[in-house]
Coordinates of C-alpha atoms (C1' of nucleotides) in Angstrom, one line a residue:
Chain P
X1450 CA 0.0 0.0 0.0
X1451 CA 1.5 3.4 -0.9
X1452 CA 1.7 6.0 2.3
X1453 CA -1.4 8.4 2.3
X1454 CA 0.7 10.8 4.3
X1455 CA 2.8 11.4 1.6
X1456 CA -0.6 11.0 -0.7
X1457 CA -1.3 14.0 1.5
X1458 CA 2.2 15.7 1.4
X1459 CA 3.2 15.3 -1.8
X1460 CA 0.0 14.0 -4.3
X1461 CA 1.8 15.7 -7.1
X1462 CA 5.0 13.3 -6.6
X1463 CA 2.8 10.6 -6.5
X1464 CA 0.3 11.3 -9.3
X1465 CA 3.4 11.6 -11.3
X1466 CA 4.9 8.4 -10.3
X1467 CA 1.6 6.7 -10.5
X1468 CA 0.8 8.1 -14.0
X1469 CA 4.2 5.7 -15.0
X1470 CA 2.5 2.5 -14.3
X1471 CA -0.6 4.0 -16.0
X1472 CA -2.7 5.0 -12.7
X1473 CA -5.1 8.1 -14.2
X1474 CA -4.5 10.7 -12.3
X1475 CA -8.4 11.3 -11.5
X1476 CA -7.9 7.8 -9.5
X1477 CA -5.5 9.4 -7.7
X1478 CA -7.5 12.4 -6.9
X1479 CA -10.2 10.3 -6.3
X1480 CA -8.2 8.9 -3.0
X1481 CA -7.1 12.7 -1.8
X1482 CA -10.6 13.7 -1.8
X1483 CA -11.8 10.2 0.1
X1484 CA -8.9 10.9 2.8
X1485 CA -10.2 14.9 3.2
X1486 CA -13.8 13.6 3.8
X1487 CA -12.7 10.7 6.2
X1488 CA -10.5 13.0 8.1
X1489 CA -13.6 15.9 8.4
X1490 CA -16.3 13.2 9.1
X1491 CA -13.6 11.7 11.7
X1492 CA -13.2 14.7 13.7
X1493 CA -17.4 15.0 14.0
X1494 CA -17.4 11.4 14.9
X1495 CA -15.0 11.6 17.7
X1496 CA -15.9 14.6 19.3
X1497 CA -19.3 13.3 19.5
X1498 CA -17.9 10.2 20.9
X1499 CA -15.9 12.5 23.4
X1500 CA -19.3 13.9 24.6
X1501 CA -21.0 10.8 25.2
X1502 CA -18.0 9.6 27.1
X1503 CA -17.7 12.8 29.1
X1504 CA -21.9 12.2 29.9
X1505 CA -21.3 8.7 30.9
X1506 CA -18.6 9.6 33.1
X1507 CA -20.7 12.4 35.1
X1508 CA -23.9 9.9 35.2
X1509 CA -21.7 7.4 37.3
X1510 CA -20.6 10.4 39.7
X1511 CA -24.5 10.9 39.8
X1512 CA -25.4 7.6 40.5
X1513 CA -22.3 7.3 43.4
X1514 CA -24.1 10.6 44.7
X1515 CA -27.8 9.0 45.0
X1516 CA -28.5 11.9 42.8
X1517 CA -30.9 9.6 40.3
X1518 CA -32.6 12.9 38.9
X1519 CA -29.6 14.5 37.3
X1520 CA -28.2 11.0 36.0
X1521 CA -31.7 10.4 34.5
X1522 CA -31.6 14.0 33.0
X1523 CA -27.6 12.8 31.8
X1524 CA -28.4 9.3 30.5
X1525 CA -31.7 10.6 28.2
X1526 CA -29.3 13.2 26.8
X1527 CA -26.1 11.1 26.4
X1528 CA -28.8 8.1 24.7
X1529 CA -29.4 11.0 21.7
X1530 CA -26.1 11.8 21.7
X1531 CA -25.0 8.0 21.1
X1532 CA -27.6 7.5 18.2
X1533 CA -26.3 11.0 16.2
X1534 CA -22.6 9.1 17.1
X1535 CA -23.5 6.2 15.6
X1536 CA -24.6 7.7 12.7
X1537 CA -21.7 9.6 12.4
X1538 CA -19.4 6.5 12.9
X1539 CA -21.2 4.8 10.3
X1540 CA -20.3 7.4 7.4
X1541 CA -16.6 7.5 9.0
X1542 CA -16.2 3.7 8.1
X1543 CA -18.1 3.4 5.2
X1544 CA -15.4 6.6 3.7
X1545 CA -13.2 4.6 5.1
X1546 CA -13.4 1.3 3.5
X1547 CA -13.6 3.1 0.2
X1548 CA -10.1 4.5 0.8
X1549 CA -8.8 1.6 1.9
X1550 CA -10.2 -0.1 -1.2
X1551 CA -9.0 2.2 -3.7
X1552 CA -5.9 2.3 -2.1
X1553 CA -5.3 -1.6 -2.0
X1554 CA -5.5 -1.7 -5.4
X1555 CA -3.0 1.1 -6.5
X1556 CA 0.3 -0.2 -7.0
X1557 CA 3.6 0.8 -5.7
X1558 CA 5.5 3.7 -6.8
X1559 CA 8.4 2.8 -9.4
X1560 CA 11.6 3.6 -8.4
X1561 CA 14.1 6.5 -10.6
X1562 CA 16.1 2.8 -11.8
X1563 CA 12.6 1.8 -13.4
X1564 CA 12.7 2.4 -17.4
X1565 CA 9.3 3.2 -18.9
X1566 CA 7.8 0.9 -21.3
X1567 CA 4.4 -1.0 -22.2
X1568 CA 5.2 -4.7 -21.4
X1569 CA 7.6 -6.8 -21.5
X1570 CA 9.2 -6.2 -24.6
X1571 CA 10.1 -2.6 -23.3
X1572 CA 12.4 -4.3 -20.3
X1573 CA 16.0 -3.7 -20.9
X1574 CA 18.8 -5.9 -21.0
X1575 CA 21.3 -5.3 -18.6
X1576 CA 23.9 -7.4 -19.2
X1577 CA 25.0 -11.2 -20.1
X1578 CA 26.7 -13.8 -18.7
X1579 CA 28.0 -17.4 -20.1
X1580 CA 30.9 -19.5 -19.5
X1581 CA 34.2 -18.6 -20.0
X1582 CA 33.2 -15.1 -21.0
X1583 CA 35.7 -13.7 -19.1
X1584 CA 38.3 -15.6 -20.5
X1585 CA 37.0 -14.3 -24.1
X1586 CA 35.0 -17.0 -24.9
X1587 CA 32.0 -16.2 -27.5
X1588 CA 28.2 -16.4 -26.8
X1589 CA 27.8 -20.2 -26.6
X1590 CA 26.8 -21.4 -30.3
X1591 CA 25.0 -24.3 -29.0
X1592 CA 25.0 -28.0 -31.6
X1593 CA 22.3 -29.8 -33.2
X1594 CA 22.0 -32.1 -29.8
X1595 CA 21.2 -29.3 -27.6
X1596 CA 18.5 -27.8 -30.2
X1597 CA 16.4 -30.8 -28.7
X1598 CA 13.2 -29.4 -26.5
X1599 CA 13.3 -30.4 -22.9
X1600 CA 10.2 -32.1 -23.3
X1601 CA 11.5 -34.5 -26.2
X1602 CA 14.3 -35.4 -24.3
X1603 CA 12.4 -35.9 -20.9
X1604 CA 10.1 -37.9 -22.8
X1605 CA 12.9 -39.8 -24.5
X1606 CA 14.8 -40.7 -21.2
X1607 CA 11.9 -41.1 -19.0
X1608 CA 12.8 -38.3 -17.0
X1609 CA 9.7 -36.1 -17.4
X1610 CA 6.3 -37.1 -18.0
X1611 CA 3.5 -34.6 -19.2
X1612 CA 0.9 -36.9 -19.8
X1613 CA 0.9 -38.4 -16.9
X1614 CA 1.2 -35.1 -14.7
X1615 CA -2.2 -33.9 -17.2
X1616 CA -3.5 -37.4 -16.1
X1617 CA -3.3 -36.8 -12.3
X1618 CA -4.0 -32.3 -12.0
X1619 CA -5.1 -31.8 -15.9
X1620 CA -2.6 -29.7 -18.7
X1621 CA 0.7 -27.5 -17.4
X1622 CA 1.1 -29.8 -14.4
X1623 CA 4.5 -31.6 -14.3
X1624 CA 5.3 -34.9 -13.5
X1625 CA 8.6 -35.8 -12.7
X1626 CA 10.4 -39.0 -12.4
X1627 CA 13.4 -41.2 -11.8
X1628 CA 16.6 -39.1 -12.2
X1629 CA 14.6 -35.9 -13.4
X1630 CA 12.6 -36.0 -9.5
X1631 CA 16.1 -36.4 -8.3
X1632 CA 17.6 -33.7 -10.1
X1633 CA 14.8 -31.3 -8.9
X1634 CA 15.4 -32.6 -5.4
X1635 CA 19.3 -31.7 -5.9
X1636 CA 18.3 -28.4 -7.1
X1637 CA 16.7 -27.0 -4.3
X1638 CA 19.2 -28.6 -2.0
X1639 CA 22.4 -27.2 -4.0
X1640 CA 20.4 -24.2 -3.4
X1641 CA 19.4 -24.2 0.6
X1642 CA 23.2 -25.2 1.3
X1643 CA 24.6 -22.2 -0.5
X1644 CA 22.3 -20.2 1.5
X1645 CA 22.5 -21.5 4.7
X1646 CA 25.6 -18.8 5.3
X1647 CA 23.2 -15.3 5.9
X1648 CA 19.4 -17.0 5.4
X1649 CA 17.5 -19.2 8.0
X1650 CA 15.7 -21.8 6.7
X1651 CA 12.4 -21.7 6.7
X1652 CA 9.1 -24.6 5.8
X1653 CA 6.5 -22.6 5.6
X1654 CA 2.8 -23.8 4.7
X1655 CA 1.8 -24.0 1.0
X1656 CA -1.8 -22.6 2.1
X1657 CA -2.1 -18.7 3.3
X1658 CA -5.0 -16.9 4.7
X1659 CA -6.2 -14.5 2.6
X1660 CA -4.8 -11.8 4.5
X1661 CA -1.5 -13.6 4.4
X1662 CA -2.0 -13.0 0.5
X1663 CA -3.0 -9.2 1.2
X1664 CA 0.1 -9.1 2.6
X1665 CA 2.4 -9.2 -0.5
X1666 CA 0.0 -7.8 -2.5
X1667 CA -1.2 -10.7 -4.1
X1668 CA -5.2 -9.9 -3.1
X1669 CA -6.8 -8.5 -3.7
X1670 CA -5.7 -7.6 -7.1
X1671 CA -4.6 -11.2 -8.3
X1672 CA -7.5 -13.6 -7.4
X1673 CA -7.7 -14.4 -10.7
X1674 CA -4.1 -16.2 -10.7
X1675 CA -4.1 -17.8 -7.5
X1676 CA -6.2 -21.4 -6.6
X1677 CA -8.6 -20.8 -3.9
X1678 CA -9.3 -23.5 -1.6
X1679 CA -13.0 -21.6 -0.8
X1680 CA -14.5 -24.2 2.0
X1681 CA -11.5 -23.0 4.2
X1682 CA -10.9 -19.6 3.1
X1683 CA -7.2 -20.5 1.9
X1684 CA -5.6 -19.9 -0.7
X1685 CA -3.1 -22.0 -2.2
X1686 CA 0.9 -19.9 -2.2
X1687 CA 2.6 -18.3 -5.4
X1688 CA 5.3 -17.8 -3.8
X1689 CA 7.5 -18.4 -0.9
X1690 CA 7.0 -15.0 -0.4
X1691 CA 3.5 -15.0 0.7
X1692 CA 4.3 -16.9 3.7
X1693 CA 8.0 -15.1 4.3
X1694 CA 7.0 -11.4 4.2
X1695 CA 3.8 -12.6 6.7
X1696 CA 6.2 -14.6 9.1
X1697 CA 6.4 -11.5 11.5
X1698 CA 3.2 -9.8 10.3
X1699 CA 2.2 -7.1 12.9
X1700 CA 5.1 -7.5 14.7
X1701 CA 7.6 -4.6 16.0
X1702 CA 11.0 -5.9 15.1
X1703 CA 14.6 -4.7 17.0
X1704 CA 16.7 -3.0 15.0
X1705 CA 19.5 -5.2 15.9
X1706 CA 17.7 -8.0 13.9
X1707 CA 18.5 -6.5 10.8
X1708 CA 18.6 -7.8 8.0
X1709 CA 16.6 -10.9 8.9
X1710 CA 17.0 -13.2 5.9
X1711 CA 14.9 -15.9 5.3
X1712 CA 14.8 -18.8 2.8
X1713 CA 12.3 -20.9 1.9
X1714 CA 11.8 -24.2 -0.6
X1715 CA 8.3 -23.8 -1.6
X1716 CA 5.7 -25.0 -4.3
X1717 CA 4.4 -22.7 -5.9
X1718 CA 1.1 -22.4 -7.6
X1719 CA -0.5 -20.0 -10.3
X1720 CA -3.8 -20.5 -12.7
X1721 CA -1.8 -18.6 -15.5
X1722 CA -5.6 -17.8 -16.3
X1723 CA -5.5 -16.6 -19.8
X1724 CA -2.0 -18.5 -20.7
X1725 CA -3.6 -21.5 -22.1
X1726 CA -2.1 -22.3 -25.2
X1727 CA 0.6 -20.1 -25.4
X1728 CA 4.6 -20.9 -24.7
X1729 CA 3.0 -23.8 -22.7
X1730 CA 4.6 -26.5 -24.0
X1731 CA 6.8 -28.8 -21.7
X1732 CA 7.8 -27.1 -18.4
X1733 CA 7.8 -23.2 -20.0
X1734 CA 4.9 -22.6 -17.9
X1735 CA 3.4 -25.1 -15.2
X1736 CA 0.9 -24.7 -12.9
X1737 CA 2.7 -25.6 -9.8
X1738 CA 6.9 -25.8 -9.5
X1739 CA 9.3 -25.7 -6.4
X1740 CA 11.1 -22.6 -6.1
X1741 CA 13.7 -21.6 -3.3
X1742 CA 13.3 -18.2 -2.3
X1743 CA 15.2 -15.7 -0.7
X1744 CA 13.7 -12.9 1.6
X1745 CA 14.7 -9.6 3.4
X1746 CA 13.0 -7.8 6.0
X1747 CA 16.0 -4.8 6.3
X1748 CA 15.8 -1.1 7.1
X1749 CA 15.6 1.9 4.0
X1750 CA 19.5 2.1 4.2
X1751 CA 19.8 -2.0 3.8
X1752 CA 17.9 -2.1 1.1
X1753 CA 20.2 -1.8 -1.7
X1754 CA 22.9 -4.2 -0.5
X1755 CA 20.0 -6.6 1.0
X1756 CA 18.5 -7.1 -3.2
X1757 CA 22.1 -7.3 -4.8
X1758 CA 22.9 -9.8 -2.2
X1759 CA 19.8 -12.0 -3.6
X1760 CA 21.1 -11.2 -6.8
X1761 CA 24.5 -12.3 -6.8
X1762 CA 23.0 -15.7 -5.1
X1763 CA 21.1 -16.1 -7.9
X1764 CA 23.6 -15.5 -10.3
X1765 CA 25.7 -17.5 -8.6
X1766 CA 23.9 -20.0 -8.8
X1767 CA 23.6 -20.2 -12.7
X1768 CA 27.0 -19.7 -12.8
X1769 CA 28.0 -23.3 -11.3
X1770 CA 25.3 -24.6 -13.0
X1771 CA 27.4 -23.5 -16.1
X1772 CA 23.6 -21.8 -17.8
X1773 CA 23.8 -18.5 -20.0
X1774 CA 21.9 -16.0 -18.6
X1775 CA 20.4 -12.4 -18.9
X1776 CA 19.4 -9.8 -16.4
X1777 CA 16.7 -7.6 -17.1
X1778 CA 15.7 -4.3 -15.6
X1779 CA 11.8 -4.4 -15.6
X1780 CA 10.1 -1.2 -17.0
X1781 CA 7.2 0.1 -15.6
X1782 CA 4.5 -2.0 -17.7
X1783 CA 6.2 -5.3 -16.3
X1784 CA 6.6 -4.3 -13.1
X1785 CA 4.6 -6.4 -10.4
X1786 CA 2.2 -4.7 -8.4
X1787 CA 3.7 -4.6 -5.0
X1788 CA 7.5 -4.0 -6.8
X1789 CA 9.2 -0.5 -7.0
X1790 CA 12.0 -2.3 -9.0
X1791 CA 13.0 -5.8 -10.0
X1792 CA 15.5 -7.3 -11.8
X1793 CA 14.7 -10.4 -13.5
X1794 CA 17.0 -12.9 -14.6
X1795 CA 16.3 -15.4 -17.6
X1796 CA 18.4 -18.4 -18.5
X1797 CA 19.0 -19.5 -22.2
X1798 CA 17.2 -22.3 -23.6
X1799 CA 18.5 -23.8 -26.6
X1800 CA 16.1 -26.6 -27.4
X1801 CA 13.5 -23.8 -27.0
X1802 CA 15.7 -21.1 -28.5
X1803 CA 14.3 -18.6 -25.9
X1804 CA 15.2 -16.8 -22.5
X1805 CA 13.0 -18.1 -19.6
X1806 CA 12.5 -16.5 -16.3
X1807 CA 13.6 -18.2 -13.4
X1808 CA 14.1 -14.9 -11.1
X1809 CA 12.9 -11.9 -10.5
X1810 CA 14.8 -9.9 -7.3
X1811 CA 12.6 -7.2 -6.2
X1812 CA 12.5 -4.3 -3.6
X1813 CA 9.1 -3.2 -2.4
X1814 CA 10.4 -0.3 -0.7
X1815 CA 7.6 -0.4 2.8
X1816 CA 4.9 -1.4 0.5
X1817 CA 4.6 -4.9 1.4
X1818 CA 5.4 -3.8 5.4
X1819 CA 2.8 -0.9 5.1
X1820 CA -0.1 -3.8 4.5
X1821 CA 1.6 -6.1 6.9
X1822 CA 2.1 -3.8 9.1
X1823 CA 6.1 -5.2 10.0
X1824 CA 8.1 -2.5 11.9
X1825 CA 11.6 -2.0 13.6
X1826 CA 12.5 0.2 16.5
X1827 CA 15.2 2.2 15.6
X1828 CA 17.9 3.5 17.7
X1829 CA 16.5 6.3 19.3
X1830 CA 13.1 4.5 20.3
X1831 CA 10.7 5.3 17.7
X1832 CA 9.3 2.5 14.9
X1833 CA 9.6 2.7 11.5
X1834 CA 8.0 1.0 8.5
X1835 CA 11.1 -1.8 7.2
X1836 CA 11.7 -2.5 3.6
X1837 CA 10.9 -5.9 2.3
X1838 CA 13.5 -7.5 -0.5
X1839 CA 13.1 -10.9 -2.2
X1840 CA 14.0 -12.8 -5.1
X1841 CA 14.0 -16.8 -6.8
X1842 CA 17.2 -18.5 -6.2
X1843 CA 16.0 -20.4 -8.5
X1844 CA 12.2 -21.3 -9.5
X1845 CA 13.4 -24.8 -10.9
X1846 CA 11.0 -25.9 -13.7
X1847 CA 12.9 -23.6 -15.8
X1848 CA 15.9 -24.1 -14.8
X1849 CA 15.7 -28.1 -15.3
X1850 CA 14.5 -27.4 -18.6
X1851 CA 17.6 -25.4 -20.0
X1852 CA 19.8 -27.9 -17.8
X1853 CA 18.6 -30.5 -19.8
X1854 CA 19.2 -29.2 -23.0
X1855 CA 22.4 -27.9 -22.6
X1856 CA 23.8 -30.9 -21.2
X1857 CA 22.2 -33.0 -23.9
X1858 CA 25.0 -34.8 -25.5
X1859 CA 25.5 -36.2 -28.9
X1860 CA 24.8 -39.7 -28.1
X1861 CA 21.1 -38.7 -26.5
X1862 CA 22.4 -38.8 -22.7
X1863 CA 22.7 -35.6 -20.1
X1864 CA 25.8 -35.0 -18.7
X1865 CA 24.9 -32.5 -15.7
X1866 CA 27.4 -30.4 -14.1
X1867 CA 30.1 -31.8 -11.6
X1868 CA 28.4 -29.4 -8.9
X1869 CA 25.0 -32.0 -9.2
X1870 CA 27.5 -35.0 -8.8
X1871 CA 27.1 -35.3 -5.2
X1872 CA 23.6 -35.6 -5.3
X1873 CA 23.8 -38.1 -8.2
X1874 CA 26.0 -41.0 -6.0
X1875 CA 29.4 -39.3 -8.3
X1876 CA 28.0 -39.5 -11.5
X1877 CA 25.7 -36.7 -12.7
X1878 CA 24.9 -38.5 -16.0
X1879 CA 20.9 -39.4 -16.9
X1880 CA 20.8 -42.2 -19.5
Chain R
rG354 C1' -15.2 -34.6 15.1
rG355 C1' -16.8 -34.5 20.9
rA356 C1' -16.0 -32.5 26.3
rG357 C1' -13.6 -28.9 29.3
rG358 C1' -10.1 -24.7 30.3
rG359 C1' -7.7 -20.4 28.5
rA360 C1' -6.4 -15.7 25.3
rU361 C1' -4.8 -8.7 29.1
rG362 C1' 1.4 -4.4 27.7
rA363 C1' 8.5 -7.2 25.9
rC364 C1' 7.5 -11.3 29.5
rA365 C1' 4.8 -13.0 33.9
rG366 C1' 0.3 -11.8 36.0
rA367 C1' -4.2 -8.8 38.6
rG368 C1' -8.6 -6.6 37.0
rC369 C1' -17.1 -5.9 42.0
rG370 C1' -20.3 -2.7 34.2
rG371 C1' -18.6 3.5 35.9
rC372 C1' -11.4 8.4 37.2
rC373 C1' -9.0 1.0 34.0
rG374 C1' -5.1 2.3 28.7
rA375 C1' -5.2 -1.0 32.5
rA376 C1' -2.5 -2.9 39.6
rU377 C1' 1.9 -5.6 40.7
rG378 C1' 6.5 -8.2 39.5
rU379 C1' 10.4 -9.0 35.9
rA380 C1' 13.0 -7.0 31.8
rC381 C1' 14.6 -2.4 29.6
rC382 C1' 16.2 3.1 29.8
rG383 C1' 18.0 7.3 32.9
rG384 C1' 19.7 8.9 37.7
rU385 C1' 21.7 8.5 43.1
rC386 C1' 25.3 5.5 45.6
rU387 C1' 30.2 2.9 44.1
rU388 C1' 37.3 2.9 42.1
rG389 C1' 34.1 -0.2 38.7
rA390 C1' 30.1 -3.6 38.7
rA391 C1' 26.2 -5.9 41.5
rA392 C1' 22.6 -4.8 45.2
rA393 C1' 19.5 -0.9 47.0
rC394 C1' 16.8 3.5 46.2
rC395 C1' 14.4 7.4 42.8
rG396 C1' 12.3 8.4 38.0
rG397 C1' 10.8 6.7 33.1
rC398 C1' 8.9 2.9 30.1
rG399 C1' 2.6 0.1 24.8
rU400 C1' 0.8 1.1 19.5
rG401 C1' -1.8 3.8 16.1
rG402 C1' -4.9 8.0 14.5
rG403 C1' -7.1 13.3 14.4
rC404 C1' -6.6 18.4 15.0
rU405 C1' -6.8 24.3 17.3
rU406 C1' 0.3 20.7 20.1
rG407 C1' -2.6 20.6 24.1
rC408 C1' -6.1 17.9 24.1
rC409 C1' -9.2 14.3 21.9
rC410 C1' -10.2 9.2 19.8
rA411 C1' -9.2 3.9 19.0
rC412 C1' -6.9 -0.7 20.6
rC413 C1' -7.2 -5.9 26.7
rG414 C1' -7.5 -12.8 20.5
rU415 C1' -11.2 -11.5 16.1
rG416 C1' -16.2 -9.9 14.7
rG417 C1' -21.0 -8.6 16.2
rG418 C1' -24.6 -7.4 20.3
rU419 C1' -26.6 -5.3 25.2
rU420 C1' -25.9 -0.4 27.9
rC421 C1' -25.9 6.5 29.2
rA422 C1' -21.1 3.7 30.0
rA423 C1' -17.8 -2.8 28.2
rA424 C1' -11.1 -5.6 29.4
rU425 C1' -15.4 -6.7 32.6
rC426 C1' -22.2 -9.0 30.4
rC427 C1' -24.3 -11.9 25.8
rC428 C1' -23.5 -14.4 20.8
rA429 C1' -20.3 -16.3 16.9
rC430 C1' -15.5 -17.3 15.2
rU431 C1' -10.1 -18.1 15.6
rC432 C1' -6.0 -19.8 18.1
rC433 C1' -3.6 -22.4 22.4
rC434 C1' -3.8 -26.2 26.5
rU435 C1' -6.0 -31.0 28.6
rC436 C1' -8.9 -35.5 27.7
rC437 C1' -11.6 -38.8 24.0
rG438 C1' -12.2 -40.3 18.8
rC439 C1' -9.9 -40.5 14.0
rC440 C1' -5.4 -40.5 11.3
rA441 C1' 0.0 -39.6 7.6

RNA sequence: GGAGGGAUGACAGAGCGGCCGAAUGUACCGGUCUUGAAAACCGGCGUGGGCUUGCCCACCGUGGGUUCAAAUCCCACUCCCUCCGCCA
């Protein structure tokens, strides 16, 4: 949620910013105006509320004093008093909720970093990375073998099986097996051990109350990606994040705490309503995939050094896993809701021939903290709203896919990268 | 799923419907004392919001209700504990 005091302070500043992501600016006016009215209606509804309280006070003294005239004069007077309160309360909330409304729906500010653009095709490319690069080496120019889509060679060694996961949960759910569940198992623990260092692990449920999902910023704009388990009220995560940024929800955190860095190996879970049929083949776009995530709660000044150290994780991780890969500073049409800027990071796929997400690092500035109400004492006593940071190290689906193809080798086996060895018994090679 | 008990400030723990935003203890902060520390003593010590910055309002698990007045009474829900049932 955006501050309304500096709504109040500054709308111009925010109009501005708002007008980037393509807010109108009436919308924004629209929330000024509610916040004069609330605030006017406010100061009628209390000072009524101050009379009543002030009557109730002086019929008790009455009543202590045996004088039952006077506190039947009082309690008559202070009854009429309660019912113009009431009504007065009333139109506070109802202005209220409409605020609140209008304002849970208006995304974050984008931050000065944050390129304009339309969608996605407007993001720009910050820089590349592939092995041996610094050494000189080319852009990999990748052979006929490793031209073979994920899902041919899945289906070929038995690794991954799309039928059978449309069998179980219907189309773009996954189904792994033999050494390709493995090699997702290895995945997220190659990743939880690098990060065990600076993050805490965490195992956090893969259902979250809707206000949980309010949280991040997920409700109540999203509803329409997200499965909803409606009998319980829960909703099923699309992210670790959900759970992570509402792990000390409401809570007044010590200073001295941060950066508290979490990580978390989650499934994660999205309708992709309004995907169907497009760049869905294979694992490009699944319903549900495990994802480890890494999380910040840090102060303003934290921030910065809190998101490239996600980052550089993330890269890192690529990096031993010997995969190509692209960073991409989001512009404001890509940018997600809650985000004031995010860097994504895609890996190459040559059997698809095309970048695929498997990160996005993103600082929500107190956004995320303003709606989950997270705060810090600072040094000289007072509280303060704390920043939230967070970013995929790795979401895996991806990742397995472009594994897969790179390593494919001539002779139709995958040769994974010595760093998987471990998890393989010494020999990282599916056949 | 059934029966019972509970939920109050950082923690522990009081609180006959009316000077209760809340006793007391611990912790914490400041001071006195001390070479220093401890102990003792003194003082301070919740979070939001509004405006005329001095006051007002809200918050005692959550949401309703009764009342002139609710931490206190009533209803529903959530969570925790104990016991029974079921169960990976």
């Amino acid at each position: 949620m955006i501050d309304l005091v500096q709504l109040r302070r500054e709308p111009d500043v925010v109009k501005a910013a708002l007008a980037r992501r393509g807010v109108s600016v009436a919308e924004v006016e629209k929330a000024v105006a509610l916040d004069i009215e609330h605030r006017q209606l406010l100061q009628e509804a209390e000072r009524l509320r101050a009379e009543v309280k002030e009557l109730s006070r002086k019929v008790g003294e009455a009543r202590r004093n045996k004088d039952g005239a006077t506190a039947d004069e009082l309690t008559a007077t202070s009854r009429a008093l309660g019912d113009d309160e009431r009504v007065a309360s009333e139109a506070t909330d109802l202005v209220a909720s409409r605020l609140r409304e209008l304002l849970l729906m208006m995304p974050n500010l984008p931050d000065d970093r944050v390129p304009d653009g339309a969608d996605e095709s407007d993001n720009v490319e910050l820089r590349r990375w592939w092995p041996g690069m610094d050494d000189g080496a080319p852009f990999p120019s990748f052979g006929d073998h490793q031209r073979v889509p994920h899902w041919e060679i899945g289906r070929e060694l038995g690794i991954l099986d799309m039928e059978s996961g449309a069998k179980l949960a219907g189309s773009m759910f996954a189904l792994y097996r033999g050494a390709g569940a493995r090699l997702l198992r290895a995945l997220s623990s190659l990743s939880l051990n690098r990060q065990s260092d600076a993050y805490e692990e965490i195992r956090p449920p893969s259902l979250a109350l809707t206000e949980t999902m309010m949280s991040t910023g997920h409700l109540p704009k999203s509803a329409d990606d997200m499965y909803a388990v409606e009998r319980d009220g829960l909703w099923a995560i699309p992210t670790g994040e959900v759970p992570l940024t509402s792990l000390r929800r409401g809570e007044i955190l010590d200073e001295s705490e941060l950066p508290l860095r979490l990580t978390a190996q989650t499934n994660c879970f999205r309708r992709e309503a309004g995907a169907a049929g497009k760049d869905t083949r294979g694992l490009l776009r699944v319903h549900e995939f495990e994802k480890v995530e890494l999380f910040a709660y840090c102060t303003p000044e934290q921030a910065d050094d809190a998101h490239a150290d996600i980052l550089r994780r993330a890269e890192e991780l690529l990096q031993e896993l010997g995969l190509p890969y692209r960073l991409l500073n989001l512009c404001t049409g890509d940018l997600g809701t809650a985000s004031a800027y995010t860097i994504d990071l895609e890996v190459f796929s040559p059997g698809v021939d095309r970048w695929l997400e498997v990160s996005s690092v993103s600082w929500f500035r107190d956004f995320q903290a303003r709606r989950a109400n997270v705060r810090y004492r600072t040094s000289d006593g007072s509280t303060a709203l704390v920043h939230t940071v967070n970013g995929s190290a790795l979401g895996w689906a991806r990742v397995w896919a472009a594994l897969v193809e790179t390593y494919h080798q001539e002779d139709g086996s995958v040769r994974l990268p010595d760093v998987l060895a471990s998890y393989f018994g010494g020999d990282a090679t599916i056949r």
